[in-house]
């Protein structure tokens, strides 16, 4: 099964990789509400600091980091034990959330994981939990 986040850029990336993918809403990028489309310079330093240090912060009216973690964790748990191999073309934040879920790590660790674009992260479900096999492995030509 090959999936992509519903945003156009992930569909385009999947096509560029030669993948015939289906949109999966659970893979959508973090909803930054009123901050969407703005640069960090457009956001007051206090609000930005709150967002970067408090995973439950959502003064922008969108999702908090804890909301993202819950969404991605719930989606992963629906796949657990299915035996399906899944390729998911998605956003770095969604990958961070999947890694935190697989490691049962705290939400405060979200910004400590660096996931560059166009990298591969591999998770494996081994009952009763997800395991992290590789993170941010660069695609080879």
mmCIF file with all atom_site columns, C-alpha atoms in Angstrom:
data_model
loop_
_atom_site.group_PDB
_atom_site.id
_atom_site.type_symbol
_atom_site.label_atom_id
_atom_site.label_alt_id
_atom_site.label_comp_id
_atom_site.label_asym_id
_atom_site.label_entity_id
_atom_site.label_seq_id
_atom_site.pdbx_PDB_ins_code
_atom_site.Cartn_x
_atom_site.Cartn_y
_atom_site.Cartn_z
_atom_site.occupancy
_atom_site.B_iso_or_equiv
_atom_site.pdbx_formal_charge
_atom_site.auth_seq_id
_atom_site.auth_comp_id
_atom_site.auth_asym_id
_atom_site.auth_atom_id
_atom_site.pdbx_PDB_model_num
ATOM 1   C CA . UNK A 1 1   ? 0.000  0.000  0.000  1.00 0.00 ? 1   UNK A CA 1
ATOM 2   C CA . UNK A 1 2   ? 1.378  3.400  -1.001 1.00 0.00 ? 2   UNK A CA 1
ATOM 3   C CA . UNK A 1 3   ? -0.061 6.509  0.644  1.00 0.00 ? 3   UNK A CA 1
ATOM 4   C CA . UNK A 1 4   ? 0.602  10.237 0.585  1.00 0.00 ? 4   UNK A CA 1
ATOM 5   C CA . UNK A 1 5   ? -0.569 13.145 2.690  1.00 0.00 ? 5   UNK A CA 1
ATOM 6   C CA . UNK A 1 6   ? -3.476 15.038 1.091  1.00 0.00 ? 6   UNK A CA 1
ATOM 7   C CA . UNK A 1 7   ? -1.382 18.119 0.258  1.00 0.00 ? 7   UNK A CA 1
ATOM 8   C CA . UNK A 1 8   ? -0.392 18.581 -3.382 1.00 0.00 ? 8   UNK A CA 1
ATOM 9   C CA . UNK A 1 9   ? 3.339  18.656 -2.626 1.00 0.00 ? 9   UNK A CA 1
ATOM 10  C CA . UNK A 1 10  ? 3.285  15.105 -1.236 1.00 0.00 ? 10  UNK A CA 1
ATOM 11  C CA . UNK A 1 11  ? 1.278  13.849 -4.205 1.00 0.00 ? 11  UNK A CA 1
ATOM 12  C CA . UNK A 1 12  ? 3.846  15.453 -6.519 1.00 0.00 ? 12  UNK A CA 1
ATOM 13  C CA . UNK A 1 13  ? 6.718  13.918 -4.546 1.00 0.00 ? 13  UNK A CA 1
ATOM 14  C CA . UNK A 1 14  ? 5.145  10.465 -4.739 1.00 0.00 ? 14  UNK A CA 1
ATOM 15  C CA . UNK A 1 15  ? 4.722  10.832 -8.507 1.00 0.00 ? 15  UNK A CA 1
ATOM 16  C CA . UNK A 1 16  ? 8.318  12.051 -8.891 1.00 0.00 ? 16  UNK A CA 1
ATOM 17  C CA . UNK A 1 17  ? 9.418  8.907  -7.044 1.00 0.00 ? 17  UNK A CA 1
ATOM 18  C CA . UNK A 1 18  ? 7.399  6.783  -9.479 1.00 0.00 ? 18  UNK A CA 1
ATOM 19  C CA . UNK A 1 19  ? 4.823  5.809  -6.860 1.00 0.00 ? 19  UNK A CA 1
ATOM 20  C CA . UNK A 1 20  ? 1.105  5.409  -7.489 1.00 0.00 ? 20  UNK A CA 1
ATOM 21  C CA . UNK A 1 21  ? -0.145 6.653  -4.122 1.00 0.00 ? 21  UNK A CA 1
ATOM 22  C CA . UNK A 1 22  ? -3.501 7.268  -2.484 1.00 0.00 ? 22  UNK A CA 1
ATOM 23  C CA . UNK A 1 23  ? -4.229 10.276 -0.263 1.00 0.00 ? 23  UNK A CA 1
ATOM 24  C CA . UNK A 1 24  ? -4.485 9.497  3.467  1.00 0.00 ? 24  UNK A CA 1
ATOM 25  C CA . UNK A 1 25  ? -5.927 12.309 5.634  1.00 0.00 ? 25  UNK A CA 1
ATOM 26  C CA . UNK A 1 26  ? -4.106 11.118 8.778  1.00 0.00 ? 26  UNK A CA 1
ATOM 27  C CA . UNK A 1 27  ? -0.792 11.953 7.076  1.00 0.00 ? 27  UNK A CA 1
ATOM 28  C CA . UNK A 1 28  ? -1.637 15.642 6.591  1.00 0.00 ? 28  UNK A CA 1
ATOM 29  C CA . UNK A 1 29  ? 0.801  18.266 7.782  1.00 0.00 ? 29  UNK A CA 1
ATOM 30  C CA . UNK A 1 30  ? 0.431  20.006 11.130 1.00 0.00 ? 30  UNK A CA 1
ATOM 31  C CA . UNK A 1 31  ? -2.394 22.549 10.935 1.00 0.00 ? 31  UNK A CA 1
ATOM 32  C CA . UNK A 1 32  ? -0.862 25.839 12.091 1.00 0.00 ? 32  UNK A CA 1
ATOM 33  C CA . UNK A 1 33  ? -4.183 27.707 11.881 1.00 0.00 ? 33  UNK A CA 1
ATOM 34  C CA . UNK A 1 34  ? -3.741 31.484 11.581 1.00 0.00 ? 34  UNK A CA 1
ATOM 35  C CA . UNK A 1 35  ? 0.023  31.009 11.285 1.00 0.00 ? 35  UNK A CA 1
ATOM 36  C CA . UNK A 1 36  ? -0.245 29.034 8.030  1.00 0.00 ? 36  UNK A CA 1
ATOM 37  C CA . UNK A 1 37  ? 1.705  30.697 5.248  1.00 0.00 ? 37  UNK A CA 1
ATOM 38  C CA . UNK A 1 38  ? 3.528  33.041 7.620  1.00 0.00 ? 38  UNK A CA 1
ATOM 39  C CA . UNK A 1 39  ? 7.236  33.102 8.366  1.00 0.00 ? 39  UNK A CA 1
ATOM 40  C CA . UNK A 1 40  ? 8.477  32.764 11.923 1.00 0.00 ? 40  UNK A CA 1
ATOM 41  C CA . UNK A 1 41  ? 9.399  36.461 11.778 1.00 0.00 ? 41  UNK A CA 1
ATOM 42  C CA . UNK A 1 42  ? 5.663  37.261 11.461 1.00 0.00 ? 42  UNK A CA 1
ATOM 43  C CA . UNK A 1 43  ? 4.851  35.574 14.787 1.00 0.00 ? 43  UNK A CA 1
ATOM 44  C CA . UNK A 1 44  ? 5.440  37.338 18.090 1.00 0.00 ? 44  UNK A CA 1
ATOM 45  C CA . UNK A 1 45  ? 8.533  35.930 19.823 1.00 0.00 ? 45  UNK A CA 1
ATOM 46  C CA . UNK A 1 46  ? 6.575  35.044 22.981 1.00 0.00 ? 46  UNK A CA 1
ATOM 47  C CA . UNK A 1 47  ? 3.954  33.041 21.089 1.00 0.00 ? 47  UNK A CA 1
ATOM 48  C CA . UNK A 1 48  ? 6.622  31.312 19.023 1.00 0.00 ? 48  UNK A CA 1
ATOM 49  C CA . UNK A 1 49  ? 8.577  30.375 22.151 1.00 0.00 ? 49  UNK A CA 1
ATOM 50  C CA . UNK A 1 50  ? 5.409  29.039 23.792 1.00 0.00 ? 50  UNK A CA 1
ATOM 51  C CA . UNK A 1 51  ? 4.713  26.905 20.721 1.00 0.00 ? 51  UNK A CA 1
ATOM 52  C CA . UNK A 1 52  ? 8.274  25.566 20.590 1.00 0.00 ? 52  UNK A CA 1
ATOM 53  C CA . UNK A 1 53  ? 8.398  24.714 24.302 1.00 0.00 ? 53  UNK A CA 1
ATOM 54  C CA . UNK A 1 54  ? 4.820  23.676 25.124 1.00 0.00 ? 54  UNK A CA 1
ATOM 55  C CA . UNK A 1 55  ? 3.493  20.763 23.019 1.00 0.00 ? 55  UNK A CA 1
ATOM 56  C CA . UNK A 1 56  ? -0.113 21.608 24.008 1.00 0.00 ? 56  UNK A CA 1
ATOM 57  C CA . UNK A 1 57  ? 0.166  25.231 22.777 1.00 0.00 ? 57  UNK A CA 1
ATOM 58  C CA . UNK A 1 58  ? -2.216 26.227 19.984 1.00 0.00 ? 58  UNK A CA 1
ATOM 59  C CA . UNK A 1 59  ? -2.919 29.954 20.168 1.00 0.00 ? 59  UNK A CA 1
ATOM 60  C CA . UNK A 1 60  ? -2.833 29.955 16.358 1.00 0.00 ? 60  UNK A CA 1
ATOM 61  C CA . UNK A 1 61  ? -6.156 28.092 16.344 1.00 0.00 ? 61  UNK A CA 1
ATOM 62  C CA . UNK A 1 62  ? -4.835 24.982 14.608 1.00 0.00 ? 62  UNK A CA 1
ATOM 63  C CA . UNK A 1 63  ? -3.395 21.747 15.970 1.00 0.00 ? 63  UNK A CA 1
ATOM 64  C CA . UNK A 1 64  ? -1.006 21.498 18.875 1.00 0.00 ? 64  UNK A CA 1
ATOM 65  C CA . UNK A 1 65  ? 1.941  19.127 18.744 1.00 0.00 ? 65  UNK A CA 1
ATOM 66  C CA . UNK A 1 66  ? 0.057  16.852 21.147 1.00 0.00 ? 66  UNK A CA 1
ATOM 67  C CA . UNK A 1 67  ? -2.897 16.861 18.708 1.00 0.00 ? 67  UNK A CA 1
ATOM 68  C CA . UNK A 1 68  ? -0.553 15.829 15.887 1.00 0.00 ? 68  UNK A CA 1
ATOM 69  C CA . UNK A 1 69  ? 0.971  13.075 18.016 1.00 0.00 ? 69  UNK A CA 1
ATOM 70  C CA . UNK A 1 70  ? -2.483 11.725 18.880 1.00 0.00 ? 70  UNK A CA 1
ATOM 71  C CA . UNK A 1 71  ? -3.599 11.773 15.235 1.00 0.00 ? 71  UNK A CA 1
ATOM 72  C CA . UNK A 1 72  ? -0.506 10.008 13.920 1.00 0.00 ? 72  UNK A CA 1
ATOM 73  C CA . UNK A 1 73  ? -0.369 7.562  16.841 1.00 0.00 ? 73  UNK A CA 1
ATOM 74  C CA . UNK A 1 74  ? -4.006 6.578  16.347 1.00 0.00 ? 74  UNK A CA 1
ATOM 75  C CA . UNK A 1 75  ? -3.394 6.014  12.638 1.00 0.00 ? 75  UNK A CA 1
ATOM 76  C CA . UNK A 1 76  ? -0.301 3.886  13.317 1.00 0.00 ? 76  UNK A CA 1
ATOM 77  C CA . UNK A 1 77  ? -2.178 1.822  15.871 1.00 0.00 ? 77  UNK A CA 1
ATOM 78  C CA . UNK A 1 78  ? -4.873 1.007  13.290 1.00 0.00 ? 78  UNK A CA 1
ATOM 79  C CA . UNK A 1 79  ? -2.111 -0.491 11.125 1.00 0.00 ? 79  UNK A CA 1
ATOM 80  C CA . UNK A 1 80  ? -0.493 -2.512 13.914 1.00 0.00 ? 80  UNK A CA 1
ATOM 81  C CA . UNK A 1 81  ? -0.465 -6.203 13.239 1.00 0.00 ? 81  UNK A CA 1
ATOM 82  C CA . UNK A 1 82  ? -1.903 -5.866 9.727  1.00 0.00 ? 82  UNK A CA 1
ATOM 83  C CA . UNK A 1 83  ? 1.241  -7.275 8.142  1.00 0.00 ? 83  UNK A CA 1
ATOM 84  C CA . UNK A 1 84  ? 0.907  -4.750 5.331  1.00 0.00 ? 84  UNK A CA 1
ATOM 85  C CA . UNK A 1 85  ? 3.971  -2.997 3.994  1.00 0.00 ? 85  UNK A CA 1
ATOM 86  C CA . UNK A 1 86  ? 3.141  0.666  3.740  1.00 0.00 ? 86  UNK A CA 1
ATOM 87  C CA . UNK A 1 87  ? 5.012  3.471  2.049  1.00 0.00 ? 87  UNK A CA 1
ATOM 88  C CA . UNK A 1 88  ? 3.858  6.867  3.274  1.00 0.00 ? 88  UNK A CA 1
ATOM 89  C CA . UNK A 1 89  ? 4.959  10.077 1.568  1.00 0.00 ? 89  UNK A CA 1
ATOM 90  C CA . UNK A 1 90  ? 4.382  12.763 4.159  1.00 0.00 ? 90  UNK A CA 1
ATOM 91  C CA . UNK A 1 91  ? 5.825  15.712 6.062  1.00 0.00 ? 91  UNK A CA 1
ATOM 92  C CA . UNK A 1 92  ? 8.757  15.869 8.498  1.00 0.00 ? 92  UNK A CA 1
ATOM 93  C CA . UNK A 1 93  ? 6.429  16.725 11.406 1.00 0.00 ? 93  UNK A CA 1
ATOM 94  C CA . UNK A 1 94  ? 4.309  13.639 10.759 1.00 0.00 ? 94  UNK A CA 1
ATOM 95  C CA . UNK A 1 95  ? 7.466  11.521 10.643 1.00 0.00 ? 95  UNK A CA 1
ATOM 96  C CA . UNK A 1 96  ? 8.633  13.044 13.946 1.00 0.00 ? 96  UNK A CA 1
ATOM 97  C CA . UNK A 1 97  ? 5.249  12.191 15.463 1.00 0.00 ? 97  UNK A CA 1
ATOM 98  C CA . UNK A 1 98  ? 5.489  8.594  14.200 1.00 0.00 ? 98  UNK A CA 1
ATOM 99  C CA . UNK A 1 99  ? 8.973  8.230  15.679 1.00 0.00 ? 99  UNK A CA 1
ATOM 100 C CA . UNK A 1 100 ? 7.860  9.579  19.058 1.00 0.00 ? 100 UNK A CA 1
ATOM 101 C CA . UNK A 1 101 ? 4.896  7.189  19.033 1.00 0.00 ? 101 UNK A CA 1
ATOM 102 C CA . UNK A 1 102 ? 7.094  4.211  18.147 1.00 0.00 ? 102 UNK A CA 1
ATOM 103 C CA . UNK A 1 103 ? 9.511  5.039  20.973 1.00 0.00 ? 103 UNK A CA 1
ATOM 104 C CA . UNK A 1 104 ? 6.779  6.024  23.431 1.00 0.00 ? 104 UNK A CA 1
ATOM 105 C CA . UNK A 1 105 ? 8.783  9.229  23.868 1.00 0.00 ? 105 UNK A CA 1
ATOM 106 C CA . UNK A 1 106 ? 7.389  12.419 25.403 1.00 0.00 ? 106 UNK A CA 1
ATOM 107 C CA . UNK A 1 107 ? 5.878  15.148 23.246 1.00 0.00 ? 107 UNK A CA 1
ATOM 108 C CA . UNK A 1 108 ? 8.556  17.532 24.533 1.00 0.00 ? 108 UNK A CA 1
ATOM 109 C CA . UNK A 1 109 ? 11.047 15.617 22.344 1.00 0.00 ? 109 UNK A CA 1
ATOM 110 C CA . UNK A 1 110 ? 9.261  16.597 19.107 1.00 0.00 ? 110 UNK A CA 1
ATOM 111 C CA . UNK A 1 111 ? 11.619 19.433 18.114 1.00 0.00 ? 111 UNK A CA 1
ATOM 112 C CA . UNK A 1 112 ? 14.712 17.373 19.007 1.00 0.00 ? 112 UNK A CA 1
ATOM 113 C CA . UNK A 1 113 ? 14.257 15.062 16.019 1.00 0.00 ? 113 UNK A CA 1
ATOM 114 C CA . UNK A 1 114 ? 15.662 16.327 12.722 1.00 0.00 ? 114 UNK A CA 1
ATOM 115 C CA . UNK A 1 115 ? 13.905 14.892 9.671  1.00 0.00 ? 115 UNK A CA 1
ATOM 116 C CA . UNK A 1 116 ? 15.125 16.503 6.444  1.00 0.00 ? 116 UNK A CA 1
ATOM 117 C CA . UNK A 1 117 ? 12.882 16.408 3.365  1.00 0.00 ? 117 UNK A CA 1
ATOM 118 C CA . UNK A 1 118 ? 13.321 13.507 0.942  1.00 0.00 ? 118 UNK A CA 1
ATOM 119 C CA . UNK A 1 119 ? 14.579 11.044 3.533  1.00 0.00 ? 119 UNK A CA 1
ATOM 120 C CA . UNK A 1 120 ? 13.356 7.588  4.509  1.00 0.00 ? 120 UNK A CA 1
ATOM 121 C CA . UNK A 1 121 ? 12.332 6.535  8.000  1.00 0.00 ? 121 UNK A CA 1
ATOM 122 C CA . UNK A 1 122 ? 11.411 2.910  8.600  1.00 0.00 ? 122 UNK A CA 1
ATOM 123 C CA . UNK A 1 123 ? 9.140  1.677  11.369 1.00 0.00 ? 123 UNK A CA 1
ATOM 124 C CA . UNK A 1 124 ? 8.300  -1.953 12.043 1.00 0.00 ? 124 UNK A CA 1
ATOM 125 C CA . UNK A 1 125 ? 5.505  -3.324 14.180 1.00 0.00 ? 125 UNK A CA 1
ATOM 126 C CA . UNK A 1 126 ? 6.616  -6.152 16.396 1.00 0.00 ? 126 UNK A CA 1
ATOM 127 C CA . UNK A 1 127 ? 3.880  -7.070 18.864 1.00 0.00 ? 127 UNK A CA 1
ATOM 128 C CA . UNK A 1 128 ? 3.071  -5.343 21.062 1.00 0.00 ? 128 UNK A CA 1
ATOM 129 C CA . UNK A 1 129 ? 4.789  -2.181 19.834 1.00 0.00 ? 129 UNK A CA 1
ATOM 130 C CA . UNK A 1 130 ? 6.311  -0.241 16.973 1.00 0.00 ? 130 UNK A CA 1
ATOM 131 C CA . UNK A 1 131 ? 10.082 -0.186 16.600 1.00 0.00 ? 131 UNK A CA 1
ATOM 132 C CA . UNK A 1 132 ? 12.287 2.322  14.807 1.00 0.00 ? 132 UNK A CA 1
ATOM 133 C CA . UNK A 1 133 ? 14.592 0.706  12.242 1.00 0.00 ? 133 UNK A CA 1
ATOM 134 C CA . UNK A 1 134 ? 16.016 3.739  10.450 1.00 0.00 ? 134 UNK A CA 1
ATOM 135 C CA . UNK A 1 135 ? 15.498 7.475  10.685 1.00 0.00 ? 135 UNK A CA 1
ATOM 136 C CA . UNK A 1 136 ? 16.176 10.182 8.107  1.00 0.00 ? 136 UNK A CA 1
ATOM 137 C CA . UNK A 1 137 ? 18.080 7.891  5.737  1.00 0.00 ? 137 UNK A CA 1
ATOM 138 C CA . UNK A 1 138 ? 18.900 9.829  2.567  1.00 0.00 ? 138 UNK A CA 1
ATOM 139 C CA . UNK A 1 139 ? 17.411 8.589  -0.684 1.00 0.00 ? 139 UNK A CA 1
ATOM 140 C CA . UNK A 1 140 ? 20.045 7.295  -3.080 1.00 0.00 ? 140 UNK A CA 1
ATOM 141 C CA . UNK A 1 141 ? 19.996 8.073  -6.790 1.00 0.00 ? 141 UNK A CA 1
#
